[in-house]
XYZ file of C-alpha atoms in Angstrom:
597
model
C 0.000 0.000 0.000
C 2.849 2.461 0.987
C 4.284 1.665 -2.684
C 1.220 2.065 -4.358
C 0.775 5.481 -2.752
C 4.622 6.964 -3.670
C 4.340 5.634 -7.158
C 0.839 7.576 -7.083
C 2.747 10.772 -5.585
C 5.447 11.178 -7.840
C 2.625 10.168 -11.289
C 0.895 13.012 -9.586
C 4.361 15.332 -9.193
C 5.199 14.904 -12.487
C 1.897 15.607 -14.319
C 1.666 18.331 -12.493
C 5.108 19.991 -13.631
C 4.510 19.244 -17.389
C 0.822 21.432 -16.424
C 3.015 24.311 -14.753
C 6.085 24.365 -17.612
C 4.069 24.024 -20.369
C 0.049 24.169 -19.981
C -1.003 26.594 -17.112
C 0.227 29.942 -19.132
C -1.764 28.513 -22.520
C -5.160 29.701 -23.530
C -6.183 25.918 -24.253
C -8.006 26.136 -20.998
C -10.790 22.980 -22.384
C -7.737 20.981 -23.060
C -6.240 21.765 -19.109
C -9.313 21.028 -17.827
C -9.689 17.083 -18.928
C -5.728 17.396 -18.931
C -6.069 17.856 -14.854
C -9.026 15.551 -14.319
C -7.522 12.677 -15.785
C -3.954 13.226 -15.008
C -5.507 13.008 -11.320
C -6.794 9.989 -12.321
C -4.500 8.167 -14.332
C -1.630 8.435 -11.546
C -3.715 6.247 -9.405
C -4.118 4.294 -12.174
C -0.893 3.415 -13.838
C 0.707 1.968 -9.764
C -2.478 -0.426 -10.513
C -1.579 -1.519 -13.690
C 0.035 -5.130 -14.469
C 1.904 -6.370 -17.358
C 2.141 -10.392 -17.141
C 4.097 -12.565 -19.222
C 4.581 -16.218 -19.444
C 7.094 -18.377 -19.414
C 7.357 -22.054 -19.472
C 9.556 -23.737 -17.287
C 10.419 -27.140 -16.618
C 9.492 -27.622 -12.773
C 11.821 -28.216 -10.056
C 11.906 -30.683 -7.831
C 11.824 -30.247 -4.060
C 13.924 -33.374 -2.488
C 10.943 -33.052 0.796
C 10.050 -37.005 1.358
C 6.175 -37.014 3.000
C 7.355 -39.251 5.405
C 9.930 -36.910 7.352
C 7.447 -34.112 7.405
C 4.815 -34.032 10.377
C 1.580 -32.571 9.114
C -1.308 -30.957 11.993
C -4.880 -29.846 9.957
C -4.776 -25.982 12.434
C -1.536 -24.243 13.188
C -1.315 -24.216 16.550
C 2.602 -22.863 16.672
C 4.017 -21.700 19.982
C 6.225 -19.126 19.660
C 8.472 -17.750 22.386
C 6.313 -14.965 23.548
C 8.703 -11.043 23.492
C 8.512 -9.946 27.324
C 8.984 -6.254 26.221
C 5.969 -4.547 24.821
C 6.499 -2.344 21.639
C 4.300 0.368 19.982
C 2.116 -0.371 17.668
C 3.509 1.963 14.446
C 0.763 0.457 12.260
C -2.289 1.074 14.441
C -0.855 4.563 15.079
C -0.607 5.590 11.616
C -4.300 3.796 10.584
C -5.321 6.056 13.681
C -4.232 8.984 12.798
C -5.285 8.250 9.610
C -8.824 7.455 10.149
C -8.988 10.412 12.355
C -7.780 12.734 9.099
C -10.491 11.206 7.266
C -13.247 11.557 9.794
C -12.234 15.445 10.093
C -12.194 16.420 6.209
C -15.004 14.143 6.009
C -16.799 16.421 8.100
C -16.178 19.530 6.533
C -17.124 18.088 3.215
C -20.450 17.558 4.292
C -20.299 20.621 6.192
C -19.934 22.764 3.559
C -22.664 20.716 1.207
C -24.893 21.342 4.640
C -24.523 24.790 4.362
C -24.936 25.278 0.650
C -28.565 23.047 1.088
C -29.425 25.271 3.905
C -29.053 28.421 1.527
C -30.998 27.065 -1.523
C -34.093 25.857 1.187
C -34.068 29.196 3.314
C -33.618 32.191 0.789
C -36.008 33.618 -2.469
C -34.562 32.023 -5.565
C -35.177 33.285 -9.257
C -35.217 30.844 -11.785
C -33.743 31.339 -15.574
C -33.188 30.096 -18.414
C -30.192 28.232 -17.722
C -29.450 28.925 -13.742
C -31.317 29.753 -10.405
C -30.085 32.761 -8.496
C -30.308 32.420 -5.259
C -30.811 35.918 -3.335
C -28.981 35.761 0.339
C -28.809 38.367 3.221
C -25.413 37.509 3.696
C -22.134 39.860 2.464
C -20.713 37.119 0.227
C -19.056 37.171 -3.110
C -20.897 35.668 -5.986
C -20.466 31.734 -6.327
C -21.822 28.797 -7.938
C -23.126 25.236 -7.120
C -24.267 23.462 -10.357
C -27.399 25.746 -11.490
C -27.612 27.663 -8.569
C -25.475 31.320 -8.702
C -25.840 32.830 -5.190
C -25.718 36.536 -4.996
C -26.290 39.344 -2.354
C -30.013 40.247 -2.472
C -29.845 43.866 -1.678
C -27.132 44.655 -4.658
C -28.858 42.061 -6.952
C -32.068 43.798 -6.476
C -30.180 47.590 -6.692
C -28.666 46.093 -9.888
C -25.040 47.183 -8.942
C -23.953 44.056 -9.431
C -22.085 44.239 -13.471
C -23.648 42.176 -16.368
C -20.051 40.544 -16.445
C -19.929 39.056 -13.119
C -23.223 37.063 -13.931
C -22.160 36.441 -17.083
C -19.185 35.126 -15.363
C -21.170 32.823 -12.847
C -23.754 31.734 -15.133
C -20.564 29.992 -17.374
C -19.835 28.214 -13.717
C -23.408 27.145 -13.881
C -23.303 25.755 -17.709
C -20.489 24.183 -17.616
C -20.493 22.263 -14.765
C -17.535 22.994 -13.097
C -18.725 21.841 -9.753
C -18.326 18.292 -11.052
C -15.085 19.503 -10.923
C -14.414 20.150 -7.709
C -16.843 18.014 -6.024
C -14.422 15.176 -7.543
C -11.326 17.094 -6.201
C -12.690 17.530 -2.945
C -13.487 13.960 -2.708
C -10.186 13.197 -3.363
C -9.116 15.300 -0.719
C -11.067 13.619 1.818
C -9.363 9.668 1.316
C -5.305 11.434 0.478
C -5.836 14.528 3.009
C -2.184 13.795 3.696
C -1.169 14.457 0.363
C -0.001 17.502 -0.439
C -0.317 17.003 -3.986
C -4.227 16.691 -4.017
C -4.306 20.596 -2.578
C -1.843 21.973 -5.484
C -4.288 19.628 -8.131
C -7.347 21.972 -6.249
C -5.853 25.170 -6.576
C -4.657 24.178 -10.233
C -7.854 23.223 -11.521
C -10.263 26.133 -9.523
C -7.911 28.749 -11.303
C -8.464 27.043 -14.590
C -12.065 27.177 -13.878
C -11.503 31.147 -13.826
C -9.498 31.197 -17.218
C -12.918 28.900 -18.632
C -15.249 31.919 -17.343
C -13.031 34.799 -18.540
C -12.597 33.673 -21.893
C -16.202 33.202 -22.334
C -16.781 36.731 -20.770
C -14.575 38.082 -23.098
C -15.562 36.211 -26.048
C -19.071 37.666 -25.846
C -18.203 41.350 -25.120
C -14.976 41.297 -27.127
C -13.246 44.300 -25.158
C -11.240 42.470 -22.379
C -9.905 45.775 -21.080
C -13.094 46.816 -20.415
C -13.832 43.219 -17.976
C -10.517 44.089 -16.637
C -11.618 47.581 -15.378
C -14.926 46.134 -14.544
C -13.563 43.142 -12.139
C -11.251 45.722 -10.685
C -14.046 48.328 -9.948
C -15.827 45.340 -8.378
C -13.763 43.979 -6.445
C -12.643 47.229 -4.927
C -16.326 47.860 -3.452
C -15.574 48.110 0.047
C -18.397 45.423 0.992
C -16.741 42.745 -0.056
C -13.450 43.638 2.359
C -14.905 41.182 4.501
C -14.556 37.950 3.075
C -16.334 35.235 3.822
C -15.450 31.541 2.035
C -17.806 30.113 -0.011
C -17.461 26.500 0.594
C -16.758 23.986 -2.083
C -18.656 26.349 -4.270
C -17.018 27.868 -7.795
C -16.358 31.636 -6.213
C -13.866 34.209 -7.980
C -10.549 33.913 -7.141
C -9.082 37.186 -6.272
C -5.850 36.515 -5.349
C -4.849 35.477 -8.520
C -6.211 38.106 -10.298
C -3.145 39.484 -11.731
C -2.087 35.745 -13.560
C -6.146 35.769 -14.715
C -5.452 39.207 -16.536
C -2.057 37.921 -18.284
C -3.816 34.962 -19.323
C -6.535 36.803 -21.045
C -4.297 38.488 -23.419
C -2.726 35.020 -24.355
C -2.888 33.220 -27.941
C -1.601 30.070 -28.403
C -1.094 29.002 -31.972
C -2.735 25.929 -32.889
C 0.838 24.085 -34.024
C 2.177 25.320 -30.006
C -1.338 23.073 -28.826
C -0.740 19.919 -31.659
C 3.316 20.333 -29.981
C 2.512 19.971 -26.351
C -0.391 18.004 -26.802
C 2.196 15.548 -28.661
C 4.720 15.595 -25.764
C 2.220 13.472 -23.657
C 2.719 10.424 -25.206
C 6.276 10.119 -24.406
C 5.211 11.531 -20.619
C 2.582 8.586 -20.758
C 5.499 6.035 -22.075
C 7.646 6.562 -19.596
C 5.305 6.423 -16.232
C 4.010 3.290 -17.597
C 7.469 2.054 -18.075
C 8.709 3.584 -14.522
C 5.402 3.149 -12.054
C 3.985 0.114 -13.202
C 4.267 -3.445 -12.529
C 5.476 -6.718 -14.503
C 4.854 -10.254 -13.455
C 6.206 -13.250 -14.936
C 3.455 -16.373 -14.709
C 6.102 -19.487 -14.345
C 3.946 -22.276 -15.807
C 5.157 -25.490 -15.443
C 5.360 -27.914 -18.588
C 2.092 -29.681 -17.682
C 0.581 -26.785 -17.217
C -0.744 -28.336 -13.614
C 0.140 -25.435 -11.110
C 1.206 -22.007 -12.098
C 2.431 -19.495 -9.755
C 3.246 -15.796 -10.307
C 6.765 -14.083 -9.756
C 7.512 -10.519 -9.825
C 10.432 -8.646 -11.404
C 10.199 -5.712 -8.104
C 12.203 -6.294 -5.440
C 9.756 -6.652 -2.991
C 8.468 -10.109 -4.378
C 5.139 -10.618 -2.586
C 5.028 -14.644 -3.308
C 8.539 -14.699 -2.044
C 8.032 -12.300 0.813
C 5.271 -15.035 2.036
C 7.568 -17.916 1.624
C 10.147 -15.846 3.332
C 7.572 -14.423 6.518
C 6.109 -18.771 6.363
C 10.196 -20.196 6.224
C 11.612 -17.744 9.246
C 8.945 -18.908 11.151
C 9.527 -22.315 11.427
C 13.190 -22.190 11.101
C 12.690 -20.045 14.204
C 11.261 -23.255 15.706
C 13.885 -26.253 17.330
C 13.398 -28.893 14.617
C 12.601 -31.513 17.266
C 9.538 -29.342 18.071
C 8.981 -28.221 14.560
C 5.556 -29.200 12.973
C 4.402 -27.775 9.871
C 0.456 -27.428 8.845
C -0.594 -28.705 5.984
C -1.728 -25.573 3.961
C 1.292 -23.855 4.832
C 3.595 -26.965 3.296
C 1.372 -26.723 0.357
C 2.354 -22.430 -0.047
C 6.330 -23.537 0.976
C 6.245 -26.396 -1.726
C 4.646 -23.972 -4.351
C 6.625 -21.457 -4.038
C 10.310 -22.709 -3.914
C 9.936 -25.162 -6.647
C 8.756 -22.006 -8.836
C 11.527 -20.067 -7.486
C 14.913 -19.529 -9.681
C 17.832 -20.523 -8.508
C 19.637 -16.878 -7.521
C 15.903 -16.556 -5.693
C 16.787 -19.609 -3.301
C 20.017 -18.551 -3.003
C 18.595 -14.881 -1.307
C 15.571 -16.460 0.394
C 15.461 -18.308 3.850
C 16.295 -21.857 3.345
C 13.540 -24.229 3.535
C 12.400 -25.661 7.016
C 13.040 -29.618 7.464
C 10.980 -31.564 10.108
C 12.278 -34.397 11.836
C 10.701 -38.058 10.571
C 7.480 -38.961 12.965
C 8.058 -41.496 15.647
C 4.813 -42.290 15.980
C 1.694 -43.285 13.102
C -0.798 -40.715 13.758
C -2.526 -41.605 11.232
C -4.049 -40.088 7.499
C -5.517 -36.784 7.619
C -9.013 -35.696 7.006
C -8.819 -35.111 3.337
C -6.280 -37.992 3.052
C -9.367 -40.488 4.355
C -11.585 -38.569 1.735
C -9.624 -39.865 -0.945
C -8.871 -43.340 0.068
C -12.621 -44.108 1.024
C -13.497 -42.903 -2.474
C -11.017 -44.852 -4.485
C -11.542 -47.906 -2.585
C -15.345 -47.545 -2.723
C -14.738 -47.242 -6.366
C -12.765 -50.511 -6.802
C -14.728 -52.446 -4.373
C -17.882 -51.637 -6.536
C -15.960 -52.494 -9.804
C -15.424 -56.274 -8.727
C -18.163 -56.351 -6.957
C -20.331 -56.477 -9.912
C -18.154 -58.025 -12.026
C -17.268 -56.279 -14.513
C -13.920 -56.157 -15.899
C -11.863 -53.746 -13.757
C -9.297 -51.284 -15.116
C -6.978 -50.526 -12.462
C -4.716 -47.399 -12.638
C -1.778 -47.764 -10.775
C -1.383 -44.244 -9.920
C -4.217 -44.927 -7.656
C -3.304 -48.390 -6.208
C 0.162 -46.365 -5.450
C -2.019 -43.476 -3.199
C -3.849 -46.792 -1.860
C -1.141 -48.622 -0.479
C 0.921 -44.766 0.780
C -2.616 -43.592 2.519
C -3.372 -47.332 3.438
C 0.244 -47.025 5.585
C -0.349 -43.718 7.159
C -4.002 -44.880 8.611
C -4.353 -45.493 12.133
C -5.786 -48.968 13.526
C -8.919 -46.730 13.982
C -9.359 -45.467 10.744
C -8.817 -48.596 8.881
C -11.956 -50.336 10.491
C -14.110 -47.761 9.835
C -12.723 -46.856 6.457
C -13.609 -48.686 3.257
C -12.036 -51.991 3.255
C -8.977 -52.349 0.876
C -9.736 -53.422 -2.217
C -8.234 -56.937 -3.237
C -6.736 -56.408 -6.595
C -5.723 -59.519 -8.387
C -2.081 -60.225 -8.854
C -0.303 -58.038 -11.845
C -0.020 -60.805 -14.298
C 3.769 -62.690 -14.249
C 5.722 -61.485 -16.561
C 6.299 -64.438 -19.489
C 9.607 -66.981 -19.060
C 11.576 -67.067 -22.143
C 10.975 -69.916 -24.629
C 12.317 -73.069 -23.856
C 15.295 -73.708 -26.491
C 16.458 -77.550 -26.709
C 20.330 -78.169 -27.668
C 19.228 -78.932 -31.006
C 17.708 -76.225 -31.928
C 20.046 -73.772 -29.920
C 23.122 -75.455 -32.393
C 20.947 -73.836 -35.187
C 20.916 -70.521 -34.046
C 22.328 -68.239 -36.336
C 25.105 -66.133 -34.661
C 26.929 -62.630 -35.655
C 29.970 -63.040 -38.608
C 32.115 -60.953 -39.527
C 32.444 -59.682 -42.586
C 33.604 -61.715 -45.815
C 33.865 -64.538 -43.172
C 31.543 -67.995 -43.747
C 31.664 -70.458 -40.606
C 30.130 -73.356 -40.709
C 29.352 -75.729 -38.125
C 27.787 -78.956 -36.692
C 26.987 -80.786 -33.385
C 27.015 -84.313 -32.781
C 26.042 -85.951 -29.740
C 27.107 -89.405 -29.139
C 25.995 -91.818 -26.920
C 27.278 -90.871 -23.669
C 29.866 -93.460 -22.035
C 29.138 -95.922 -19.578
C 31.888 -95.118 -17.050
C 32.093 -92.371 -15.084
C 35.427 -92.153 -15.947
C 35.340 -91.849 -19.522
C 38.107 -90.591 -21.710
C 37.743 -86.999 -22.169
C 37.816 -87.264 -26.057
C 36.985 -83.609 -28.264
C 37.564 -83.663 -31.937
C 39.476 -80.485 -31.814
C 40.586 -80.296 -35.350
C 41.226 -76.796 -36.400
C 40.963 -75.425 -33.129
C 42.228 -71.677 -33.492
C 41.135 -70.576 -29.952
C 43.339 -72.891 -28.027
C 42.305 -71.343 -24.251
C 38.636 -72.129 -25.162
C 40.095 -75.633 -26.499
C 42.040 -76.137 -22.621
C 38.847 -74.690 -20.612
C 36.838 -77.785 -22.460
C 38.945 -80.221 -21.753
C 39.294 -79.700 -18.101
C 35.824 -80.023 -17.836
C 33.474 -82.772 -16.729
C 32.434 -84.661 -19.714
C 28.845 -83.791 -19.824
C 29.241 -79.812 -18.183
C 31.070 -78.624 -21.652
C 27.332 -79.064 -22.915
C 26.509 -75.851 -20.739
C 29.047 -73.400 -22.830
C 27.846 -70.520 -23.690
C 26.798 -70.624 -27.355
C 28.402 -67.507 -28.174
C 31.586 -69.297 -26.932
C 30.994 -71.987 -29.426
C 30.468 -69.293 -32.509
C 33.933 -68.468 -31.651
C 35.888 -71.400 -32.423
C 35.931 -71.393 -35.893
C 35.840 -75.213 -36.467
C 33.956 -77.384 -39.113
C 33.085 -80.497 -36.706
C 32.445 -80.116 -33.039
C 31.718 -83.447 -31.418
C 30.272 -83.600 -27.391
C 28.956 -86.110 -25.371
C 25.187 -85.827 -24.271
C 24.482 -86.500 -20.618
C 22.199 -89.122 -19.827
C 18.592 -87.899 -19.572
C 17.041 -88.757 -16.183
C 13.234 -89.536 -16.042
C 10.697 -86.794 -15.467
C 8.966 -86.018 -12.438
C 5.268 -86.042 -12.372
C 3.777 -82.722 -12.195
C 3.015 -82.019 -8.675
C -0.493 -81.232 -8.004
C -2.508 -77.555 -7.875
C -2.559 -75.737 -4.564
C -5.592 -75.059 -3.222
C -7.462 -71.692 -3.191
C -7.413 -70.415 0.133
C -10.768 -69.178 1.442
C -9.697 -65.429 1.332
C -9.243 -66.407 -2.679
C -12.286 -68.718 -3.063
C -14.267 -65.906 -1.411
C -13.084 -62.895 -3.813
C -13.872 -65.525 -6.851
C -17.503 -66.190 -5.156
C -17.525 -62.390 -4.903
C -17.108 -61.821 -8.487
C -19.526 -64.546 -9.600
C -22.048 -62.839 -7.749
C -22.873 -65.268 -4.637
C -24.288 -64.135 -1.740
C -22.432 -64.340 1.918
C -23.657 -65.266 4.901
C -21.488 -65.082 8.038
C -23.190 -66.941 10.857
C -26.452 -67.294 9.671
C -27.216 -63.850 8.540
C -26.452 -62.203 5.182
C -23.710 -60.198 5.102
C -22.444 -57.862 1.713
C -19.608 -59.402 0.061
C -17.007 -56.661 0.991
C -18.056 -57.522 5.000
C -16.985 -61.414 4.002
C -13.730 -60.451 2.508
C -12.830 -57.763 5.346
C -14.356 -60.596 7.822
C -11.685 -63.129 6.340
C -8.608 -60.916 6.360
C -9.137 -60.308 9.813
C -9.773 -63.697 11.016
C -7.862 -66.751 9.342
C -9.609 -69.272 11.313
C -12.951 -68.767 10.174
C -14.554 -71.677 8.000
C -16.223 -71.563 4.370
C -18.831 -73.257 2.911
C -20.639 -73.388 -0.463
C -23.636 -74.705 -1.584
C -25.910 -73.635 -4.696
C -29.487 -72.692 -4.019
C -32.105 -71.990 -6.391
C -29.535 -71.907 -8.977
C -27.717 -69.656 -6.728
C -24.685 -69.892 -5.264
C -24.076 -69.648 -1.389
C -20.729 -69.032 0.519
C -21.650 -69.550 4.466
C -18.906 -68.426 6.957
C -18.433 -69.862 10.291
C -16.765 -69.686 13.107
C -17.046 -73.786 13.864
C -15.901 -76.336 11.380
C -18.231 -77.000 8.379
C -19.775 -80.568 8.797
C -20.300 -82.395 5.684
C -23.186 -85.256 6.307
């Protein structure tokens, strides 16, 4: 807010000097009239405005494990409480503030009071264009909107010169207490800004230069006004002067600048000129007073967070103010809330790297001793994606499971308290990911046959016999090594058991570069029978019974399929029993053995 008000200030400064060096002195008093109005405007306008721009960045990640973090749903952090007292600067200031407001406030109203209490209480004569209002009071003529109020005794002796109405009636038509109404306004919320008064007095005077030159314009002798204001204004009834309020009332004490102004012409290339030399002005308080933000936006475009170019970064200021005050915290009491990890997180992993260089570093927790268990919205989202599987093979269908979600499952599953997991949605039982498929089975025949790298403009050809394997155990150890080039491959064979050299690598083999390779085969020994299927165990049979659509009954009274399955993962001991009823099948649970008569 402080910024927002000195960028304001010096917009404000500025505008004001180009008025003073180059507009005030100008009889292009339309043009300074819209010129002040919105130059008032547009300075708290331009510290508003924001010029974003995007940039996509690949998003950085924050090594912060869940597990070593403790989360708590409501801050509760105890701070070491300061056992001196200090004042209050910001209350102060707001006080003093609101007490500024309260007393221009007043006299705003004040002065519309009085100006009411006029128009209700004295004769008025209504015209064309205006109604005078006729007071008893010594005050100089002024104007509110239509209303031009006037002394009635020199109204009424018609002392009062043609060009003094003429004067307030150009008040009345063209609405210059718009004008100040606005200014005064303005006055009211920034009465400690200097710069609002000098914006007043600025655009009251021009008001003056708007009622002259019409004045002159219709009696086309503006030595003769001149004489005629003077003559006026000397009348020693108005030496007492009273204010007129917010009211448009002449301005004597400037007068003198109001006469050198009338005999001023400005050309019409001098207005095009200075009327050009506010778009560079314009250019360069946008450039200097406003603001640019860069939006970082991650590659999937799934957070976005916005960082400033000022130095007084207001995401980073909040990481800062959220970092400092759990660093100031002894990590073995440190505990972070959860929406306050979520701002940390967001922030640093959008920050650059010379930004987490200057920032506070980012506060650790120690890992939790003890299983709290899953937080509120944690439960939320287990209970819904469990719901949602248990339902799936519940009826049946064919489930599609993501496993993104059986991943948050099983990580929310291990946070849970004993509590929560019996009254939470009972974990769904997913089948078994499918095994992933054994090689083919290659016999020695058809491995001799597989075709192997060559080199270039090299042909190698080769065959495998197997003989009869010997008798003995202590047969010769016989190799038709003919050719033989590799002769450590040809000593590694030799020294081996007669029927092991059948396990050699076959890529080994490729490499002797021999015609005829002869090996013994090693006699086959007969095949065991295949060994017979284990049972289903009930937890199994149950889950298949579940899917076939069977009701459960768990001693004696029907039960929902996902209370059977949660009823035998608890309890191993319990008995099963099927039976088919009315074409439908039955799955009884008990806790005595099933009797089959």
């Amino acid at each position: 807010m402080i910024l927002f008000l000195i960028k304001s200030a010096a917009c404000m400064a500025i505008f004001l000097t180009f008025y003073k060096l180059l507009l005030e002195k100008e009889s292009m008093h339309t043009f300074k009239r819209f010129y002040l109005l919105g130059a008032l405007f547009i300075s708290f306008i331009i510290p508003s405005i924001v010029f974003t721009e995007v940039v996509a960045a690949t998003p950085i990640n924050v090594s912060i494990e869940t597990q070593n973090i403790e989360f708590i749903e409501d801050a509760q952090i105890t701070q070491p409480i300061a056992t001196d007292s200090k004042f209050n600067w910001e209350l102060a200031l707001w006080s003093v503030y609101g007490i500024g407001v309260l007393g221009f406030g007043f006299r705003f109203f004040r002065h519309l009071f009085q100006i009411g209490l006029r128009i209700r209480k004295n004769p008025k004569l209504k015209t064309n264009f205006s109604v005078k209002v006729l007071l008893k009071e010594q005050l100089p003529p002024h104007t509110f909107f239509s209303y031009i109020f006037l002394n009635r005794q020199k109204y009424e002796a018609k002392i009062i010169p043609n060009e003094v109405l003429l004067h307030e009636e150009t008040h009345a038509k063209q609405k210059h207490s718009i004008d100040v109404l606005l200014i005064e306004f303005l006055q009211v919320i920034f009465w400690f800004n200097p710069l609002t008064y000098l914006f007043k007095k600025s655009i009251k005077l021009n008001h003056e230069f708007l009622a002259d030159s019409a004045v002159i314009i219709n009696s086309k002798d503006p030595i003769q006004y001149q004489n005629t204001l003077l003559s006026y204004l000397s009348n020693d009834s108005f030496n007492h002067y009273q204010s007129a309020g917010i009211a448009n009332a002449i301005n004597y004490s400037s007068i003198k600048k109001r006469f050198k102004i009338m005999k001023k012409q400005t050309s019409k290339k001098g207005i095009v000129l200075r009327c050009t030399l506010l778009l560079p002005l314009l250019a360069i308080l946008l450039f200097g007073f406003s603001e640019t933000k860069t939006i970082i936006q991650n590659e999937n475009a799934a957070s976005k967070i916005i960082m400033t170019d000022s130095e007084k970064n207001p995401e980073i200021e909040k990481y800062n103010a959220l970092a400092k005050k759990y660093n100031a915290i002894p990590i073995e009491k440190r505990v972070i809330p959860l929406k306050d990890l979520y701002i940390l997180e967001t922030i640093y992993r959008n920050m650059s790297k010379a930004q987490k260089e200057e920032a506070h570093p980012f506060p650790e927790c120690l890992p939790k001793k003890n299983q709290d268990g899953a937080t509120k919205k944690q439960i939320t989202s287990y209970n819904y994606l469990a719901k949602k599987y248990n339902t799936m093979m519940d009826n049946g269908a064919n489930v599609h499971i993501v496993k993104s979600d059986v991943d948050q499952l099983n990580r929310i599953y291990g946070l849970m308290s004993a509590k929560q997991k019996e009254n939470g949605e009972p974990f769904p039982d997913f089948p078994e990911p499918p095994a992933i498929p054994e090689a083919p089975h290659v016999s020695k025949d058809e491995k001799s046959n597989i075709p192997h790298p060559q080199t270039p403009n090299t042909k190698i050809e080769s065959s495998l016999n197997f003989p009869a394997p010997p008798r003995s155990p202590h047969a010769p150890k016989t190799l038709n090594t003919t050719n033989y080039a590799n002769k450590q491959l040809k000593e590694i064979i030799e020294n081996q058991d007669p029927y092991d050299h059948l396990n050699l690598d076959a890529k080994a083999i490729n490499g002797i570069p021999s015609n005829t390779h002869t090996f013994y085969s090693k006699p086959s020994s007969p095949v065991a029978p295949p060994s017979p299927p284990t049972p289903a165990s009930p937890l199994d049979y149950a889950i298949d019974m579940a899917k076939k659509g069977a009701t459960f009954f768990y001693e004696g009274k029907k039960v929902s399929s996902n209370k059977a399955i949660d009823l035998l993962k608890k309890n191993k001991e319990l008995n099963i029993e099927s039976r088919e009823k009315n074409g439908k099948a039955e799955v009884r649970i008990t806790k005595e053995p099933v009797t089959i008569r």
